[in-house]
Amino acid sequence: QVKGVAAKYKGFSTREEAEKALAGTPEDYITRKPHLPSTPSLASDLHSHSGDQSSTIHLPALAVDAACSGNPGTMEFRGVIADTGTQIFHRGPYAEGTNNIGEFLAIVLGLAYLKLHNLPWALYSDSKTAISWVRQRQCKTKIQWNTKNQDLFLAVRAAEKWLHENTWDTPIYKWDTERWGEIPADFGRK
């Protein structure tokens, strides 16, 4: 019943928490995205606030994560709506990948998705390395391209091409796992 409507909704772990929220006001549970000044410089396209982060999660937001069995190993990644867990995209499995490559691809696909749909959301990743690679507009992996991981490296090249040909206003934040628990896009395989 919310299809096509700019609805905001939230899940709760227990019925008691949900009833308490229902008795309160929506403002008690909605966090507004901070106003970030836009600048024309390429370096400022990526807003990474890992050192200056408040204790709240900026919503609405897209959360991304990757999972890898081994290093390198079979890798996949996905993006979900942070407050609902609704999956927006999923890619993989890819052979001979790494978690950092998956996180990099997830951030770039998330940026492209938010830009395509003109969504002024924040984006969260729990990978400092991948956020850094996106800032540099290059996947700095040491994994070598071979016939087994060819599809993965074609995806990496396409992501790097998108980064060089596009700008974005999406703020990218480092997910604070210690404070908030696992990122909503986590695959739950730890």
Short mmCIF file of N, CA and C in Angstrom, two decimals:
data_model
loop_
_atom_site.label_atom_id
_atom_site.label_comp_id
_atom_site.label_asym_id
_atom_site.label_seq_id
_atom_site.Cartn_x
_atom_site.Cartn_y
_atom_site.Cartn_z
N GLN A 1 0.80 -1.21 0.00
CA GLN A 1 0.00 0.00 0.00
C GLN A 1 0.83 1.26 0.00
N VAL A 2 2.14 1.12 -0.06
CA VAL A 2 2.99 2.31 -0.11
C VAL A 2 3.69 2.44 -1.47
N LYS A 3 3.37 1.56 -2.42
CA LYS A 3 3.99 1.61 -3.73
C LYS A 3 3.65 2.92 -4.43
N GLY A 4 4.68 3.62 -4.91
CA GLY A 4 4.49 4.88 -5.60
C GLY A 4 4.30 6.07 -4.68
N VAL A 5 4.41 5.85 -3.38
CA VAL A 5 4.23 6.91 -2.39
C VAL A 5 5.56 7.08 -1.66
N ALA A 6 5.91 8.30 -1.33
CA ALA A 6 7.15 8.55 -0.58
C ALA A 6 6.93 8.21 0.88
N ALA A 7 6.75 6.93 1.16
CA ALA A 7 6.45 6.47 2.51
C ALA A 7 7.73 6.31 3.32
N LYS A 8 7.61 6.49 4.63
CA LYS A 8 8.70 6.21 5.55
C LYS A 8 8.16 5.22 6.56
N TYR A 9 8.93 4.17 6.77
CA TYR A 9 8.48 3.14 7.69
C TYR A 9 9.69 2.55 8.38
N LYS A 10 9.44 1.88 9.49
CA LYS A 10 10.54 1.34 10.29
C LYS A 10 10.09 0.05 10.94
N GLY A 11 11.00 -0.89 11.03
CA GLY A 11 10.73 -2.15 11.70
C GLY A 11 11.26 -2.12 13.13
N PHE A 12 10.71 -2.96 13.98
CA PHE A 12 11.14 -3.05 15.37
C PHE A 12 11.35 -4.50 15.73
N SER A 13 12.21 -4.75 16.70
CA SER A 13 12.55 -6.11 17.11
C SER A 13 11.43 -6.77 17.90
N THR A 14 10.65 -5.98 18.66
CA THR A 14 9.58 -6.56 19.48
C THR A 14 8.28 -5.78 19.28
N ARG A 15 7.21 -6.42 19.60
CA ARG A 15 5.90 -5.76 19.53
C ARG A 15 5.85 -4.57 20.50
N GLU A 16 6.46 -4.75 21.68
CA GLU A 16 6.47 -3.69 22.69
C GLU A 16 7.15 -2.43 22.13
N GLU A 17 8.29 -2.58 21.46
CA GLU A 17 8.97 -1.43 20.86
C GLU A 17 8.10 -0.77 19.80
N ALA A 18 7.42 -1.58 19.00
CA ALA A 18 6.56 -1.04 17.93
C ALA A 18 5.38 -0.26 18.52
N GLU A 19 4.77 -0.78 19.58
CA GLU A 19 3.64 -0.10 20.20
C GLU A 19 4.08 1.22 20.85
N LYS A 20 5.28 1.22 21.44
CA LYS A 20 5.82 2.45 22.01
C LYS A 20 6.04 3.50 20.92
N ALA A 21 6.57 3.06 19.79
CA ALA A 21 6.80 3.98 18.66
C ALA A 21 5.47 4.50 18.12
N LEU A 22 4.48 3.65 18.03
CA LEU A 22 3.17 4.04 17.53
C LEU A 22 2.53 5.11 18.41
N ALA A 23 2.77 5.02 19.71
CA ALA A 23 2.23 6.01 20.65
C ALA A 23 2.99 7.34 20.58
N GLY A 24 4.22 7.32 20.05
CA GLY A 24 5.03 8.53 19.95
C GLY A 24 4.78 9.25 18.63
N THR A 25 5.76 10.04 18.24
CA THR A 25 5.65 10.77 16.97
C THR A 25 6.70 10.26 16.00
N PRO A 26 6.45 10.37 14.69
CA PRO A 26 7.44 9.90 13.70
C PRO A 26 8.79 10.60 13.86
N GLU A 27 8.77 11.86 14.28
CA GLU A 27 10.02 12.61 14.41
C GLU A 27 10.98 11.98 15.41
N ASP A 28 10.43 11.17 16.35
CA ASP A 28 11.29 10.48 17.31
C ASP A 28 12.15 9.42 16.65
N TYR A 29 11.78 8.99 15.43
CA TYR A 29 12.45 7.86 14.79
C TYR A 29 13.05 8.21 13.42
N ILE A 30 12.86 9.41 12.95
CA ILE A 30 13.37 9.80 11.64
C ILE A 30 14.55 10.74 11.83
N THR A 31 15.67 10.41 11.17
CA THR A 31 16.85 11.26 11.21
C THR A 31 17.00 11.93 9.85
N ARG A 32 17.12 13.21 9.83
CA ARG A 32 17.29 13.95 8.58
C ARG A 32 18.74 13.88 8.12
N LYS A 33 18.92 13.82 6.81
CA LYS A 33 20.26 13.86 6.23
C LYS A 33 20.83 15.26 6.44
N PRO A 34 22.10 15.36 6.85
CA PRO A 34 22.67 16.68 7.07
C PRO A 34 22.85 17.43 5.76
N HIS A 35 22.77 18.76 5.82
CA HIS A 35 23.02 19.56 4.64
C HIS A 35 24.53 19.61 4.42
N LEU A 36 24.96 19.16 3.25
CA LEU A 36 26.38 19.20 2.92
C LEU A 36 26.55 20.15 1.75
N PRO A 37 27.39 21.15 1.88
CA PRO A 37 27.57 22.09 0.79
C PRO A 37 28.16 21.40 -0.42
N SER A 38 27.66 21.73 -1.61
CA SER A 38 28.22 21.13 -2.81
C SER A 38 29.31 22.05 -3.36
N THR A 39 30.34 21.42 -3.89
CA THR A 39 31.43 22.18 -4.48
C THR A 39 31.76 21.57 -5.83
N PRO A 40 32.33 22.34 -6.72
CA PRO A 40 32.63 21.80 -8.04
C PRO A 40 33.87 20.92 -8.07
N SER A 41 34.63 20.85 -7.00
CA SER A 41 35.89 20.10 -7.07
C SER A 41 35.65 18.60 -7.03
N LEU A 42 36.41 17.86 -7.81
CA LEU A 42 36.26 16.41 -7.86
C LEU A 42 36.56 15.78 -6.51
N ALA A 43 37.52 16.32 -5.79
CA ALA A 43 37.89 15.75 -4.50
C ALA A 43 36.74 15.82 -3.51
N SER A 44 35.87 16.78 -3.64
CA SER A 44 34.78 16.91 -2.68
C SER A 44 33.53 16.16 -3.10
N ASP A 45 33.57 15.46 -4.25
CA ASP A 45 32.42 14.67 -4.66
C ASP A 45 32.10 13.58 -3.65
N LEU A 46 33.13 13.10 -2.98
CA LEU A 46 32.96 12.03 -2.01
C LEU A 46 33.06 12.61 -0.61
N HIS A 47 31.99 12.50 0.14
CA HIS A 47 31.97 13.02 1.51
C HIS A 47 32.15 11.84 2.45
N SER A 48 33.32 11.61 2.95
CA SER A 48 33.58 10.52 3.88
C SER A 48 33.81 11.13 5.26
N HIS A 49 32.90 10.86 6.18
CA HIS A 49 32.94 11.49 7.49
C HIS A 49 33.28 10.49 8.58
N SER A 50 34.18 9.56 8.31
CA SER A 50 34.46 8.52 9.30
C SER A 50 35.03 9.08 10.60
N GLY A 51 35.71 10.22 10.56
CA GLY A 51 36.27 10.76 11.77
C GLY A 51 35.37 11.78 12.45
N ASP A 52 34.32 12.24 11.76
CA ASP A 52 33.46 13.29 12.30
C ASP A 52 32.01 12.86 12.19
N GLN A 53 31.71 11.72 12.75
CA GLN A 53 30.39 11.14 12.57
C GLN A 53 29.58 11.25 13.84
N SER A 54 28.32 11.61 13.68
CA SER A 54 27.45 11.68 14.85
C SER A 54 27.01 10.28 15.24
N SER A 55 26.28 10.17 16.32
CA SER A 55 25.85 8.85 16.78
C SER A 55 24.58 8.38 16.08
N THR A 56 24.06 9.16 15.15
CA THR A 56 22.86 8.76 14.44
C THR A 56 23.17 8.38 13.00
N ILE A 57 22.32 7.56 12.46
CA ILE A 57 22.43 7.15 11.07
C ILE A 57 21.59 8.10 10.24
N HIS A 58 22.16 8.62 9.18
CA HIS A 58 21.46 9.57 8.32
C HIS A 58 20.54 8.81 7.36
N LEU A 59 19.24 9.01 7.51
CA LEU A 59 18.25 8.34 6.67
C LEU A 59 17.52 9.38 5.84
N PRO A 60 17.05 9.00 4.67
CA PRO A 60 17.14 7.68 4.06
C PRO A 60 18.56 7.39 3.59
N ALA A 61 18.87 6.10 3.50
CA ALA A 61 20.23 5.71 3.12
C ALA A 61 20.23 4.36 2.42
N LEU A 62 21.26 4.18 1.60
CA LEU A 62 21.54 2.90 0.97
C LEU A 62 22.76 2.32 1.67
N ALA A 63 22.67 1.08 2.13
CA ALA A 63 23.79 0.40 2.77
C ALA A 63 24.29 -0.69 1.83
N VAL A 64 25.62 -0.80 1.69
CA VAL A 64 26.19 -1.80 0.80
C VAL A 64 27.17 -2.68 1.57
N ASP A 65 27.33 -3.92 1.09
CA ASP A 65 28.29 -4.83 1.72
C ASP A 65 28.66 -5.92 0.73
N ALA A 66 29.77 -6.58 1.01
CA ALA A 66 30.25 -7.69 0.20
C ALA A 66 30.54 -8.87 1.12
N ALA A 67 30.53 -10.06 0.53
CA ALA A 67 30.90 -11.28 1.25
C ALA A 67 31.82 -12.08 0.34
N CYS A 68 32.85 -12.65 0.95
CA CYS A 68 33.83 -13.40 0.17
C CYS A 68 34.24 -14.64 0.94
N SER A 69 34.22 -15.79 0.27
CA SER A 69 34.67 -17.05 0.88
C SER A 69 36.11 -17.28 0.46
N GLY A 70 37.04 -16.88 1.32
CA GLY A 70 38.46 -16.98 1.00
C GLY A 70 38.99 -15.63 0.56
N ASN A 71 40.30 -15.57 0.35
CA ASN A 71 40.92 -14.32 -0.08
C ASN A 71 42.13 -14.63 -0.96
N PRO A 72 41.96 -14.70 -2.27
CA PRO A 72 40.72 -14.48 -3.00
C PRO A 72 39.79 -15.69 -2.88
N GLY A 73 38.54 -15.44 -3.26
CA GLY A 73 37.54 -16.49 -3.21
C GLY A 73 36.29 -16.09 -3.94
N THR A 74 35.24 -16.85 -3.74
CA THR A 74 33.96 -16.54 -4.36
C THR A 74 33.36 -15.35 -3.64
N MET A 75 33.02 -14.31 -4.41
CA MET A 75 32.59 -13.03 -3.83
C MET A 75 31.26 -12.60 -4.42
N GLU A 76 30.45 -11.94 -3.59
CA GLU A 76 29.20 -11.31 -4.04
C GLU A 76 29.00 -10.04 -3.24
N PHE A 77 28.14 -9.16 -3.74
CA PHE A 77 27.87 -7.91 -3.03
C PHE A 77 26.44 -7.49 -3.26
N ARG A 78 25.96 -6.60 -2.38
CA ARG A 78 24.58 -6.13 -2.52
C ARG A 78 24.39 -4.77 -1.88
N GLY A 79 23.24 -4.17 -2.19
CA GLY A 79 22.83 -2.90 -1.59
C GLY A 79 21.40 -3.03 -1.10
N VAL A 80 21.14 -2.48 0.09
CA VAL A 80 19.80 -2.54 0.67
C VAL A 80 19.41 -1.17 1.20
N ILE A 81 18.12 -0.92 1.31
CA ILE A 81 17.63 0.28 1.97
C ILE A 81 17.94 0.10 3.46
N ALA A 82 18.67 1.03 4.03
CA ALA A 82 19.23 0.85 5.37
C ALA A 82 18.19 0.60 6.45
N ASP A 83 17.08 1.32 6.43
CA ASP A 83 16.14 1.18 7.54
C ASP A 83 15.13 0.06 7.36
N THR A 84 15.01 -0.51 6.16
CA THR A 84 14.05 -1.60 5.95
C THR A 84 14.70 -2.92 5.60
N GLY A 85 15.94 -2.88 5.10
CA GLY A 85 16.60 -4.10 4.66
C GLY A 85 16.17 -4.56 3.29
N THR A 86 15.32 -3.79 2.61
CA THR A 86 14.87 -4.16 1.27
C THR A 86 16.06 -4.16 0.31
N GLN A 87 16.28 -5.29 -0.34
CA GLN A 87 17.41 -5.40 -1.26
C GLN A 87 17.11 -4.65 -2.56
N ILE A 88 18.05 -3.78 -2.95
CA ILE A 88 17.93 -3.00 -4.18
C ILE A 88 18.70 -3.66 -5.31
N PHE A 89 19.88 -4.19 -5.01
CA PHE A 89 20.65 -4.91 -6.02
C PHE A 89 21.50 -5.99 -5.36
N HIS A 90 21.84 -6.99 -6.16
CA HIS A 90 22.72 -8.08 -5.74
C HIS A 90 23.49 -8.52 -6.98
N ARG A 91 24.80 -8.67 -6.84
CA ARG A 91 25.63 -9.12 -7.95
C ARG A 91 26.54 -10.24 -7.45
N GLY A 92 26.83 -11.18 -8.33
CA GLY A 92 27.70 -12.29 -8.02
C GLY A 92 26.91 -13.58 -7.97
N PRO A 93 27.61 -14.66 -7.73
CA PRO A 93 28.99 -14.74 -7.27
C PRO A 93 30.01 -14.56 -8.40
N TYR A 94 31.16 -14.01 -8.02
CA TYR A 94 32.30 -13.85 -8.90
C TYR A 94 33.43 -14.72 -8.36
N ALA A 95 34.18 -15.36 -9.27
CA ALA A 95 35.31 -16.19 -8.88
C ALA A 95 36.53 -15.32 -8.61
N GLU A 96 37.34 -15.77 -7.66
CA GLU A 96 38.63 -15.15 -7.32
C GLU A 96 38.54 -13.65 -7.07
N GLY A 97 37.58 -13.28 -6.24
CA GLY A 97 37.42 -11.88 -5.84
C GLY A 97 37.91 -11.69 -4.42
N THR A 98 37.78 -10.47 -3.94
CA THR A 98 38.09 -10.16 -2.55
C THR A 98 36.96 -9.31 -1.98
N ASN A 99 36.91 -9.23 -0.67
CA ASN A 99 35.90 -8.41 -0.03
C ASN A 99 36.04 -6.94 -0.43
N ASN A 100 37.28 -6.44 -0.49
CA ASN A 100 37.50 -5.04 -0.87
C ASN A 100 37.02 -4.74 -2.29
N ILE A 101 37.26 -5.66 -3.22
CA ILE A 101 36.77 -5.44 -4.59
C ILE A 101 35.24 -5.40 -4.57
N GLY A 102 34.62 -6.31 -3.84
CA GLY A 102 33.16 -6.33 -3.76
C GLY A 102 32.60 -5.07 -3.14
N GLU A 103 33.24 -4.59 -2.09
CA GLU A 103 32.79 -3.35 -1.45
C GLU A 103 32.92 -2.16 -2.42
N PHE A 104 34.04 -2.11 -3.14
CA PHE A 104 34.26 -1.06 -4.14
C PHE A 104 33.14 -1.08 -5.19
N LEU A 105 32.87 -2.25 -5.75
CA LEU A 105 31.83 -2.37 -6.77
C LEU A 105 30.46 -2.01 -6.20
N ALA A 106 30.20 -2.40 -4.96
CA ALA A 106 28.91 -2.11 -4.33
C ALA A 106 28.71 -0.60 -4.15
N ILE A 107 29.77 0.10 -3.73
CA ILE A 107 29.66 1.55 -3.56
C ILE A 107 29.38 2.22 -4.90
N VAL A 108 30.13 1.82 -5.94
CA VAL A 108 29.95 2.45 -7.25
C VAL A 108 28.55 2.15 -7.80
N LEU A 109 28.10 0.91 -7.69
CA LEU A 109 26.76 0.58 -8.17
C LEU A 109 25.71 1.35 -7.35
N GLY A 110 25.95 1.51 -6.05
CA GLY A 110 25.04 2.30 -5.21
C GLY A 110 24.99 3.75 -5.64
N LEU A 111 26.15 4.34 -5.91
CA LEU A 111 26.18 5.73 -6.40
C LEU A 111 25.43 5.87 -7.71
N ALA A 112 25.66 4.93 -8.62
CA ALA A 112 25.00 4.98 -9.92
C ALA A 112 23.48 4.83 -9.77
N TYR A 113 23.05 3.92 -8.89
CA TYR A 113 21.62 3.71 -8.65
C TYR A 113 20.97 4.97 -8.09
N LEU A 114 21.59 5.57 -7.07
CA LEU A 114 21.02 6.77 -6.46
C LEU A 114 20.99 7.93 -7.45
N LYS A 115 22.02 8.05 -8.27
CA LYS A 115 22.04 9.13 -9.27
C LYS A 115 20.98 8.89 -10.33
N LEU A 116 20.87 7.66 -10.83
CA LEU A 116 19.89 7.33 -11.87
C LEU A 116 18.46 7.63 -11.41
N HIS A 117 18.18 7.33 -10.15
CA HIS A 117 16.82 7.51 -9.62
C HIS A 117 16.65 8.86 -8.91
N ASN A 118 17.68 9.70 -8.99
CA ASN A 118 17.63 11.05 -8.41
C ASN A 118 17.22 11.02 -6.93
N LEU A 119 17.84 10.11 -6.18
CA LEU A 119 17.54 9.95 -4.76
C LEU A 119 18.60 10.67 -3.93
N PRO A 120 18.22 11.64 -3.12
CA PRO A 120 19.18 12.40 -2.31
C PRO A 120 19.51 11.70 -0.99
N TRP A 121 19.88 10.44 -1.07
CA TRP A 121 20.15 9.62 0.11
C TRP A 121 21.63 9.64 0.46
N ALA A 122 21.94 9.17 1.64
CA ALA A 122 23.32 8.89 2.03
C ALA A 122 23.64 7.45 1.60
N LEU A 123 24.92 7.13 1.56
CA LEU A 123 25.35 5.76 1.25
C LEU A 123 26.33 5.34 2.34
N TYR A 124 26.15 4.12 2.85
CA TYR A 124 27.01 3.58 3.90
C TYR A 124 27.75 2.33 3.43
N SER A 125 29.03 2.26 3.78
CA SER A 125 29.85 1.07 3.57
C SER A 125 30.68 0.87 4.84
N ASP A 126 30.99 -0.37 5.16
CA ASP A 126 31.83 -0.61 6.33
C ASP A 126 33.30 -0.81 5.95
N SER A 127 33.66 -0.44 4.71
CA SER A 127 35.03 -0.63 4.23
C SER A 127 35.74 0.69 3.99
N LYS A 128 36.68 1.02 4.86
CA LYS A 128 37.51 2.22 4.66
C LYS A 128 38.30 2.10 3.37
N THR A 129 38.80 0.90 3.08
CA THR A 129 39.60 0.69 1.88
C THR A 129 38.79 0.99 0.63
N ALA A 130 37.59 0.44 0.53
CA ALA A 130 36.77 0.66 -0.66
C ALA A 130 36.37 2.12 -0.80
N ILE A 131 36.05 2.77 0.31
CA ILE A 131 35.71 4.21 0.26
C ILE A 131 36.91 4.99 -0.28
N SER A 132 38.10 4.62 0.16
CA SER A 132 39.32 5.27 -0.33
C SER A 132 39.50 5.03 -1.82
N TRP A 133 39.29 3.81 -2.27
CA TRP A 133 39.42 3.51 -3.70
C TRP A 133 38.44 4.32 -4.53
N VAL A 134 37.21 4.46 -4.04
CA VAL A 134 36.22 5.25 -4.76
C VAL A 134 36.68 6.71 -4.82
N ARG A 135 37.19 7.22 -3.73
CA ARG A 135 37.71 8.59 -3.70
C ARG A 135 38.80 8.78 -4.77
N GLN A 136 39.64 7.74 -4.93
CA GLN A 136 40.73 7.80 -5.90
C GLN A 136 40.28 7.41 -7.31
N ARG A 137 39.03 6.97 -7.42
CA ARG A 137 38.43 6.55 -8.68
C ARG A 137 39.19 5.39 -9.34
N GLN A 138 39.73 4.51 -8.47
CA GLN A 138 40.47 3.36 -8.98
C GLN A 138 40.46 2.23 -7.96
N CYS A 139 40.19 1.02 -8.44
CA CYS A 139 40.27 -0.18 -7.60
C CYS A 139 41.74 -0.56 -7.51
N LYS A 140 42.32 -0.43 -6.33
CA LYS A 140 43.76 -0.63 -6.15
C LYS A 140 44.11 -2.04 -5.69
N THR A 141 43.34 -3.01 -6.14
CA THR A 141 43.60 -4.40 -5.74
C THR A 141 44.92 -4.90 -6.32
N LYS A 142 45.51 -5.86 -5.62
CA LYS A 142 46.74 -6.50 -6.10
C LYS A 142 46.43 -7.84 -6.78
N ILE A 143 45.15 -8.21 -6.80
CA ILE A 143 44.75 -9.45 -7.47
C ILE A 143 45.00 -9.31 -8.97
N GLN A 144 45.52 -10.35 -9.58
CA GLN A 144 45.82 -10.32 -11.02
C GLN A 144 44.62 -10.82 -11.83
N TRP A 145 44.40 -10.17 -12.96
CA TRP A 145 43.36 -10.56 -13.90
C TRP A 145 43.75 -11.90 -14.52
N ASN A 146 42.79 -12.85 -14.57
CA ASN A 146 43.02 -14.13 -15.24
C ASN A 146 41.71 -14.64 -15.82
N THR A 147 41.73 -15.80 -16.43
CA THR A 147 40.51 -16.31 -17.08
C THR A 147 39.41 -16.63 -16.08
N LYS A 148 39.76 -16.98 -14.85
CA LYS A 148 38.74 -17.32 -13.84
C LYS A 148 38.01 -16.09 -13.32
N ASN A 149 38.70 -14.94 -13.22
CA ASN A 149 38.06 -13.74 -12.67
C ASN A 149 37.81 -12.66 -13.72
N GLN A 150 37.77 -13.06 -14.97
CA GLN A 150 37.59 -12.11 -16.06
C GLN A 150 36.30 -11.30 -15.91
N ASP A 151 35.19 -11.93 -15.56
CA ASP A 151 33.91 -11.20 -15.39
C ASP A 151 34.01 -10.16 -14.28
N LEU A 152 34.71 -10.51 -13.21
CA LEU A 152 34.90 -9.58 -12.11
C LEU A 152 35.69 -8.36 -12.56
N PHE A 153 36.78 -8.58 -13.28
CA PHE A 153 37.60 -7.45 -13.71
C PHE A 153 36.93 -6.60 -14.78
N LEU A 154 36.05 -7.19 -15.57
CA LEU A 154 35.26 -6.38 -16.50
C LEU A 154 34.32 -5.46 -15.71
N ALA A 155 33.76 -5.97 -14.62
CA ALA A 155 32.91 -5.15 -13.75
C ALA A 155 33.72 -4.03 -13.10
N VAL A 156 34.95 -4.34 -12.67
CA VAL A 156 35.82 -3.32 -12.07
C VAL A 156 36.13 -2.23 -13.08
N ARG A 157 36.48 -2.61 -14.32
CA ARG A 157 36.79 -1.60 -15.35
C ARG A 157 35.58 -0.73 -15.64
N ALA A 158 34.40 -1.34 -15.69
CA ALA A 158 33.17 -0.56 -15.93
C ALA A 158 32.91 0.41 -14.77
N ALA A 159 33.17 -0.03 -13.54
CA ALA A 159 32.98 0.83 -12.37
C ALA A 159 33.96 2.00 -12.40
N GLU A 160 35.21 1.74 -12.71
CA GLU A 160 36.20 2.81 -12.80
C GLU A 160 35.83 3.81 -13.90
N LYS A 161 35.34 3.29 -15.01
CA LYS A 161 34.90 4.17 -16.13
C LYS A 161 33.76 5.07 -15.65
N TRP A 162 32.79 4.50 -14.91
CA TRP A 162 31.67 5.30 -14.40
C TRP A 162 32.19 6.39 -13.47
N LEU A 163 33.11 6.06 -12.60
CA LEU A 163 33.66 7.04 -11.66
C LEU A 163 34.34 8.20 -12.37
N HIS A 164 35.03 7.90 -13.47
CA HIS A 164 35.74 8.95 -14.21
C HIS A 164 34.81 9.81 -15.06
N GLU A 165 33.65 9.27 -15.41
CA GLU A 165 32.73 9.99 -16.29
C GLU A 165 31.58 10.67 -15.55
N ASN A 166 31.51 10.50 -14.24
CA ASN A 166 30.37 11.02 -13.48
C ASN A 166 30.81 11.79 -12.24
N THR A 167 29.92 12.65 -11.77
CA THR A 167 30.04 13.29 -10.47
C THR A 167 28.79 12.93 -9.68
N TRP A 168 28.82 13.15 -8.38
CA TRP A 168 27.68 12.82 -7.54
C TRP A 168 27.69 13.69 -6.30
N ASP A 169 26.51 13.85 -5.72
CA ASP A 169 26.37 14.62 -4.48
C ASP A 169 26.14 13.71 -3.28
N THR A 170 26.07 12.43 -3.50
CA THR A 170 25.77 11.46 -2.44
C THR A 170 26.86 11.48 -1.36
N PRO A 171 26.48 11.73 -0.11
CA PRO A 171 27.48 11.61 0.96
C PRO A 171 27.73 10.13 1.24
N ILE A 172 29.00 9.76 1.33
CA ILE A 172 29.37 8.39 1.64
C ILE A 172 29.93 8.37 3.06
N TYR A 173 29.32 7.54 3.90
CA TYR A 173 29.72 7.45 5.30
C TYR A 173 30.28 6.06 5.59
N LYS A 174 31.22 6.03 6.51
CA LYS A 174 31.73 4.75 7.03
C LYS A 174 30.75 4.25 8.08
N TRP A 175 30.22 3.05 7.90
CA TRP A 175 29.30 2.44 8.86
C TRP A 175 30.07 2.12 10.14
N ASP A 176 29.55 2.56 11.28
CA ASP A 176 30.20 2.35 12.57
C ASP A 176 29.69 1.04 13.19
N THR A 177 30.32 -0.06 12.81
CA THR A 177 29.89 -1.39 13.25
C THR A 177 29.93 -1.52 14.77
N GLU A 178 30.94 -0.95 15.39
CA GLU A 178 31.07 -1.05 16.84
C GLU A 178 29.89 -0.40 17.55
N ARG A 179 29.43 0.71 17.02
CA ARG A 179 28.33 1.45 17.65
C ARG A 179 26.96 0.94 17.22
N TRP A 180 26.82 0.57 15.93
CA TRP A 180 25.49 0.27 15.37
C TRP A 180 25.26 -1.20 15.07
N GLY A 181 26.26 -2.06 15.23
CA GLY A 181 26.11 -3.46 14.85
C GLY A 181 26.44 -3.64 13.37
N GLU A 182 26.16 -4.82 12.85
CA GLU A 182 26.47 -5.11 11.45
C GLU A 182 25.68 -4.20 10.52
N ILE A 183 26.28 -3.85 9.41
CA ILE A 183 25.63 -3.02 8.41
C ILE A 183 24.40 -3.77 7.88
N PRO A 184 23.30 -3.07 7.58
CA PRO A 184 22.08 -3.75 7.15
C PRO A 184 22.25 -4.63 5.91
N ALA A 185 23.23 -4.36 5.06
CA ALA A 185 23.46 -5.17 3.87
C ALA A 185 24.30 -6.41 4.15
N ASP A 186 24.70 -6.61 5.41
CA ASP A 186 25.55 -7.76 5.77
C ASP A 186 24.89 -9.07 5.35
N PHE A 187 25.70 -10.02 4.92
CA PHE A 187 25.19 -11.32 4.49
C PHE A 187 24.98 -12.28 5.66
N GLY A 188 25.43 -11.92 6.86
CA GLY A 188 25.19 -12.74 8.05
C GLY A 188 25.94 -14.04 8.07
N ARG A 189 27.14 -14.08 7.53
CA ARG A 189 27.90 -15.34 7.45
C ARG A 189 29.12 -15.37 8.35
N LYS A 190 29.19 -14.50 9.32
CA LYS A 190 30.39 -14.44 10.18
C LYS A 190 30.33 -15.50 11.25
#
